[in-house]
Amino acid sequence: MVSICQFGAGRIGAIHAANIADSGAKLAYVVDVNRDAAQALAGRHGARVADADAALADASVDAVVIASSTDTHADLIERAAKAGKKIFCEKPVDLSMDRVDRCIATVKAAGVPVLMGFNRRFDPNFAALKQAIDAGRIGAVEMVQIVSRDPGPPPLAYVKVSGGLFRDMMIHDFDMARFLLGEEPVEVQASASCLVDPQIGAAGDVDSAAVTLRTASGRLCQISNSRRAVYGYDQRVEVLGPKGMLAAGNRTPTTVVASTVDGVVADKPLHFFLERYAEAYRIELRHFLDVCAGKATPLVGIDDGRRALRLAEAANESLASRRAVAV
Amino acid sequence: MVSICQFGAGRIGAIHAANIADSGAKLAYVVDVNRDAAQALAGRHGARVADADAALADASVDAVVIASSTDTHADLIERAAKAGKKIFCEKPVDLSMDRVDRCIATVKAAGVPVLMGFNRRFDPNFAALKQAIDAGRIGAVEMVQIVSRDPGPPPLAYVKVSGGLFRDMMIHDFDMARFLLGEEPVEVQASASCLVDPQIGAAGDVDSAAVTLRTASGRLCQISNSRRAVYGYDQRVEVLGPKGMLAAGNRTPTTVVASTVDGVVADKPLHFFLERYAEAYRIELRHFLDVCAGKATPLVGIDDGRRALRLAEAANESLASRRAVAV
Amino acid sequence: MVSICQFGAGRIGAIHAANIADSGAKLAYVVDVNRDAAQALAGRHGARVADADAALADASVDAVVIASSTDTHADLIERAAKAGKKIFCEKPVDLSMDRVDRCIATVKAAGVPVLMGFNRRFDPNFAALKQAIDAGRIGAVEMVQIVSRDPGPPPLAYVKVSGGLFRDMMIHDFDMARFLLGEEPVEVQASASCLVDPQIGAAGDVDSAAVTLRTASGRLCQISNSRRAVYGYDQRVEVLGPKGMLAAGNRTPTTVVASTVDGVVADKPLHFFLERYAEAYRIELRHFLDVCAGKATPLVGIDDGRRALRLAEAANESLASRRAVAV
Amino acid sequence: MVSICQFGAGRIGAIHAANIADSGAKLAYVVDVNRDAAQALAGRHGARVADADAALADASVDAVVIASSTDTHADLIERAAKAGKKIFCEKPVDLSMDRVDRCIATVKAAGVPVLMGFNRRFDPNFAALKQAIDAGRIGAVEMVQIVSRDPGPPPLAYVKVSGGLFRDMMIHDFDMARFLLGEEPVEVQASASCLVDPQIGAAGDVDSAAVTLRTASGRLCQISNSRRAVYGYDQRVEVLGPKGMLAAGNRTPTTVVASTVDGVVADKPLHFFLERYAEAYRIELRHFLDVCAGKATPLVGIDDGRRALRLAEAANESLASRRAVAV
């Protein structure tokens, strides 16, 4: 049985801990600067609370799940790598490319697998769409459209440390773009605004963004982000090829449709990532256990984390320079 | 922690056992005439294999889940009731109304709660539709349409002991009709044919059926059953009222849509009841645990099982007599 | 150019007159007991107002379109037939089967073609569905579901002379059932209620009905009628066969969908028959011109009118007797 | 009755001529360098064939419809303006901005109304969406997505004289963007490729394009164009605001859905602009007649034609410079 130490006992940490428990793996430790949160989560799943040193020193621990705050990721990845643990880390590796590069070097030296938490690749809808592409259903990809909108903006305090919309939010879409394009983007054009909350603009960030990616062979991808979609978490992709189009859309709580004098009313999309990607998180965790068991290599690794960050940085550069930025 | 003895280690038994394990309750015993199946399922969830007498004699067992073959239901309900256990039993109570009546008498005398496994009431789609009715969204119910089709016919051996389409398959729809109509049907008209497999007809049964129910105040319900829908398990309801219509439809594995020269192609409905009603079974089991804990009374009880069977019998009578049958 | 005399200058008459004008045929006469209405419609399309005798005596008139009140149909059909005119008549031929039989005899003797106005067969959606059946897309038809609901009940004065729901409203669905079943129904079961307007019940009619048809080979059809669907004219069919299901649904004014905090809201169905079947009426009229030109025989003739009426009568008998009625 | 001279007897000319005939206006002249085509179209609608001078010299002619090749537009607009005719001209005014400016000056001097043929504004779906915006359904517009794809590329000969994808094809979407944004775009970013047909690239054009527009207040619009969507003419828009999202999609020939072992298959979108925008062309022509009658001013005028062209030019500049281009 795989024995796991989890860093982070917050919202996403609770998801992973529950999935570990359900999967048949052992949640050995929970580590969090908030000891109460750590204790509560550990207690729920029969784990122990420890500090990072103690947990990483325990030779019976096979793997770590890093779901703590972004500023701790690179450090924990390195420490876990040096301790020989298999690693599953939420995005991003770090907000600084230099730090990411050093982290990657450490990981490569240690020779441990790292699974980056780009959970959307594991969403059954997007995964099935990707399989259809790979099966040749629409031929070679030409154009990709990604719409990705949160139901509402995060707390301003979070916005301020988030690294900005491109590195915090659109980074998921950059990874999805790479996943679907089947080629590396070589150019980024970004346009963005503050339309949702002036305080986000005052904090130096944007909340609405439109980005275009282009690959060497000319494939095009458009990404639309907004921090606010009052109708729910809006997560859709479309891919055009010479033989047709594949689209994957939102899921709803129920299929109930009410036809009244006011129209034909269906459910809104599932509210947010915890609901929409619940199954993706489960599948992702099972994949990590397969990685731990040597039955799989990470479907999305630390190099993918680096590439998504590079696209985010390029978007920032393009936003500042009003030029297309080569990557 | 609620301690449960489960009867039946087959397909539906495996579902309930897993849901018990996930729910935090204790699966104490698995009972099945097939000892290998019992052992396999018990082993998977840390339960013991026992015979019925031993399991029911164990005072630490609070409740039973009866998922064995139909001909054992009434007997097991009575034995469990006499042993003071709370009862969750798959439909039907029995194929004979006399036997059902005796069983109900025993249960009433014992004073134990019985939850009948009309799982569809717990389906989030149908449950949400029912809530919308109760909330007055469409006003008083006037007409109900139920389409309920299996992906393919069961084995002929099963057909022969099933009690016939009305008591085996449409019984779920009779319960759904009662659930949605909000009134008791007082008249049944049935028409049916053997269109799917002549062997089903040779065995004295039908595989395609159209039934109309009427309540005292004139509410109408049409039910359509077929043993074969090659596009998947087709489970839909519609309810009309003075203020509009509510409909709940099928769920699909994914939201992927492929637009090609051949058309715009979406997923088929989920394949069969194990897929479509997976969540319903989980919710149903949690409801049973609430019943066991005294926090709820059964949302669907043994009297509901009797009433659904009565409608099935009336359908058989109508099919034979070509008359509307009063119930 | 085909020269046409039209009887009836009401709502449906205006539709046919406009379609005649658009089609390149000549609208020669308009006949209506309401001379003002006749004059207005004739004036709009350059036709003359005449009485029936004069119009039918005009040898240059090739054909008649009968869109006057039901009680005039049989008489006008006979007079037109005797005058050698080709005939397009709105349903029904008459409310009395005896009268229909005499009318048919007269028509057969005269040897003129009669197209009955079962406009729904010409609806592009239902016509395409029928073509898919005929092309073998789902194999031999097994079960048909027809939902047919008006947005609101007609004036009570109309209800009183309508012949009742089965002969006035469901007659369209009986024809659709025959169209889709591909076999003649041999048995009718009817259930019905007055749920929409008590005055309809007081007038001896019903406003909500559920009917089941069965063919000799066992094919089943369920029809649902209501005089009130506040969300719009609800006109849907489904057909099940061994290889799948074909469904055709409502059309909407636009494809606009609004996603807000209140849900995902699409347009209601087109309001009523004038909107939903506008294209069907155009196609139907063109087909009649083809019949007039000898390029086609009526896709739906006076015998079809008789058969639909027979099913309506059987439904009335079943409703009264609470028995299945053989036809 | 409005008397009209139409220039151009090709595909789109035939549409307009038929709509003129149906509208009750008089099609007086058809002018086309191809005399046979002119004769055929004129004959169909009772018009005369003439050359431009003669037709424009006829004082009884109130208005012109210009549906001839792009290189004749500006010249014909000017000649018609000088002759005092009301003008309805297909897009674009001209491929050269200088020429457009001179043409506008001539028109303003003449004081005649000009309706530019941006037909999509008259599409009932997009028009209803715009009305919902104006009614405040989603609040102030924030982001617009436009997908606009042809079923297949035009003949290479046409591509060579078309002015390029931005001025020939996306010009419609630039107008739609302005229509929906409710503000003028001030910046254009373009990315584009040749992915559909290498010969298009060899001719110096692109066939796949992704463009982002930004308004002064920060509203964003993304446009996706492809010369090939094998599933049919793909014409969709989405608009996001603080109170929700409005979307308008494709229309289909029928509502027929086939559920088989291969999936749930719906119709493809209507094939191309003649089918999809048939109703838009009718409404547009009726609007022009209202303009001619002094009952309306052009909903989309020659200045709108200029602005759309300016956006197309900016897109070309951005594509060449890899910079965001201010407009």
PDB file of N, CA and C in Angstrom, chain C residues 68-93:
ATOM      1  N   SER C  68     -63.227  26.131 -45.191  1.00  0.00           N
ATOM      2  CA  SER C  68     -64.398  26.688 -44.504  1.00  0.00           C
ATOM      3  C   SER C  68     -64.692  25.831 -43.266  1.00  0.00           C
ATOM      4  N   SER C  69     -65.800  26.097 -42.606  1.00  0.00           N
ATOM      5  CA  SER C  69     -66.068  25.385 -41.360  1.00  0.00           C
ATOM      6  C   SER C  69     -66.359  23.912 -41.636  1.00  0.00           C
ATOM      7  N   THR C  70     -66.106  23.104 -40.633  1.00  0.00           N
ATOM      8  CA  THR C  70     -66.168  21.652 -40.774  1.00  0.00           C
ATOM      9  C   THR C  70     -67.499  21.181 -41.357  1.00  0.00           C
ATOM     10  N   ASP C  71     -68.578  21.797 -40.938  1.00  0.00           N
ATOM     11  CA  ASP C  71     -69.903  21.307 -41.351  1.00  0.00           C
ATOM     12  C   ASP C  71     -70.155  21.516 -42.846  1.00  0.00           C
ATOM     13  N   THR C  72     -69.302  22.250 -43.522  1.00  0.00           N
ATOM     14  CA  THR C  72     -69.465  22.473 -44.965  1.00  0.00           C
ATOM     15  C   THR C  72     -68.592  21.551 -45.811  1.00  0.00           C
ATOM     16  N   HIS C  73     -67.648  20.869 -45.166  1.00  0.00           N
ATOM     17  CA  HIS C  73     -66.634  20.135 -45.933  1.00  0.00           C
ATOM     18  C   HIS C  73     -67.222  19.091 -46.883  1.00  0.00           C
ATOM     19  N   ALA C  74     -68.037  18.217 -46.316  1.00  0.00           N
ATOM     20  CA  ALA C  74     -68.525  17.092 -47.115  1.00  0.00           C
ATOM     21  C   ALA C  74     -69.345  17.586 -48.300  1.00  0.00           C
ATOM     22  N   ASP C  75     -70.169  18.558 -48.021  1.00  0.00           N
ATOM     23  CA  ASP C  75     -71.005  19.107 -49.086  1.00  0.00           C
ATOM     24  C   ASP C  75     -70.151  19.727 -50.188  1.00  0.00           C
ATOM     25  N   LEU C  76     -69.186  20.521 -49.801  1.00  0.00           N
ATOM     26  CA  LEU C  76     -68.337  21.186 -50.798  1.00  0.00           C
ATOM     27  C   LEU C  76     -67.481  20.185 -51.565  1.00  0.00           C
ATOM     28  N   ILE C  77     -67.006  19.168 -50.861  1.00  0.00           N
ATOM     29  CA  ILE C  77     -66.234  18.131 -51.553  1.00  0.00           C
ATOM     30  C   ILE C  77     -67.097  17.498 -52.647  1.00  0.00           C
ATOM     31  N   GLU C  78     -68.306  17.166 -52.278  1.00  0.00           N
ATOM     32  CA  GLU C  78     -69.178  16.507 -53.255  1.00  0.00           C
ATOM     33  C   GLU C  78     -69.500  17.418 -54.445  1.00  0.00           C
ATOM     34  N   ARG C  79     -69.795  18.662 -54.125  1.00  0.00           N
ATOM     35  CA  ARG C  79     -70.127  19.573 -55.224  1.00  0.00           C
ATOM     36  C   ARG C  79     -68.914  19.809 -56.120  1.00  0.00           C
ATOM     37  N   ALA C  80     -67.767  19.955 -55.504  1.00  0.00           N
ATOM     38  CA  ALA C  80     -66.556  20.156 -56.305  1.00  0.00           C
ATOM     39  C   ALA C  80     -66.243  18.907 -57.126  1.00  0.00           C
ATOM     40  N   ALA C  81     -66.439  17.754 -56.513  1.00  0.00           N
ATOM     41  CA  ALA C  81     -66.160  16.505 -57.222  1.00  0.00           C
ATOM     42  C   ALA C  81     -67.065  16.378 -58.444  1.00  0.00           C
ATOM     43  N   LYS C  82     -68.333  16.673 -58.235  1.00  0.00           N
ATOM     44  CA  LYS C  82     -69.278  16.584 -59.347  1.00  0.00           C
ATOM     45  C   LYS C  82     -68.946  17.589 -60.438  1.00  0.00           C
ATOM     46  N   ALA C  83     -68.326  18.694 -60.036  1.00  0.00           N
ATOM     47  CA  ALA C  83     -67.920  19.702 -61.024  1.00  0.00           C
ATOM     48  C   ALA C  83     -66.564  19.365 -61.644  1.00  0.00           C
ATOM     49  N   GLY C  84     -65.982  18.238 -61.214  1.00  0.00           N
ATOM     50  CA  GLY C  84     -64.725  17.799 -61.822  1.00  0.00           C
ATOM     51  C   GLY C  84     -63.496  18.538 -61.330  1.00  0.00           C
ATOM     52  N   LYS C  85     -63.622  19.200 -60.208  1.00  0.00           N
ATOM     53  CA  LYS C  85     -62.486  19.955 -59.683  1.00  0.00           C
ATOM     54  C   LYS C  85     -61.590  19.049 -58.838  1.00  0.00           C
ATOM     55  N   LYS C  86     -60.312  19.334 -58.888  1.00  0.00           N
ATOM     56  CA  LYS C  86     -59.392  18.699 -57.938  1.00  0.00           C
ATOM     57  C   LYS C  86     -59.604  19.355 -56.571  1.00  0.00           C
ATOM     58  N   ILE C  87     -59.410  18.554 -55.537  1.00  0.00           N
ATOM     59  CA  ILE C  87     -59.853  19.010 -54.213  1.00  0.00           C
ATOM     60  C   ILE C  87     -58.743  18.915 -53.169  1.00  0.00           C
ATOM     61  N   PHE C  88     -58.583  20.014 -52.454  1.00  0.00           N
ATOM     62  CA  PHE C  88     -57.734  20.041 -51.262  1.00  0.00           C
ATOM     63  C   PHE C  88     -58.652  20.499 -50.134  1.00  0.00           C
ATOM     64  N   CYS C  89     -58.855  19.617 -49.142  1.00  0.00           N
ATOM     65  CA  CYS C  89     -59.806  19.934 -48.076  1.00  0.00           C
ATOM     66  C   CYS C  89     -59.144  19.797 -46.708  1.00  0.00           C
ATOM     67  N   GLU C  90     -59.354  20.793 -45.884  1.00  0.00           N
ATOM     68  CA  GLU C  90     -58.900  20.706 -44.496  1.00  0.00           C
ATOM     69  C   GLU C  90     -59.602  19.543 -43.798  1.00  0.00           C
ATOM     70  N   LYS C  91     -58.974  18.987 -42.804  1.00  0.00           N
ATOM     71  CA  LYS C  91     -59.607  17.937 -42.002  1.00  0.00           C
ATOM     72  C   LYS C  91     -60.687  18.566 -41.151  1.00  0.00           C
ATOM     73  N   PRO C  92     -61.698  17.821 -40.743  1.00  0.00           N
ATOM     74  CA  PRO C  92     -62.032  16.461 -41.179  1.00  0.00           C
ATOM     75  C   PRO C  92     -62.972  16.532 -42.373  1.00  0.00           C
ATOM     76  N   VAL C  93     -63.223  15.399 -43.006  1.00  0.00           N
ATOM     77  CA  VAL C  93     -64.226  15.339 -44.066  1.00  0.00           C
ATOM     78  C   VAL C  93     -65.580  15.706 -43.468  1.00  0.00           C
TER      79      VAL C  93
END
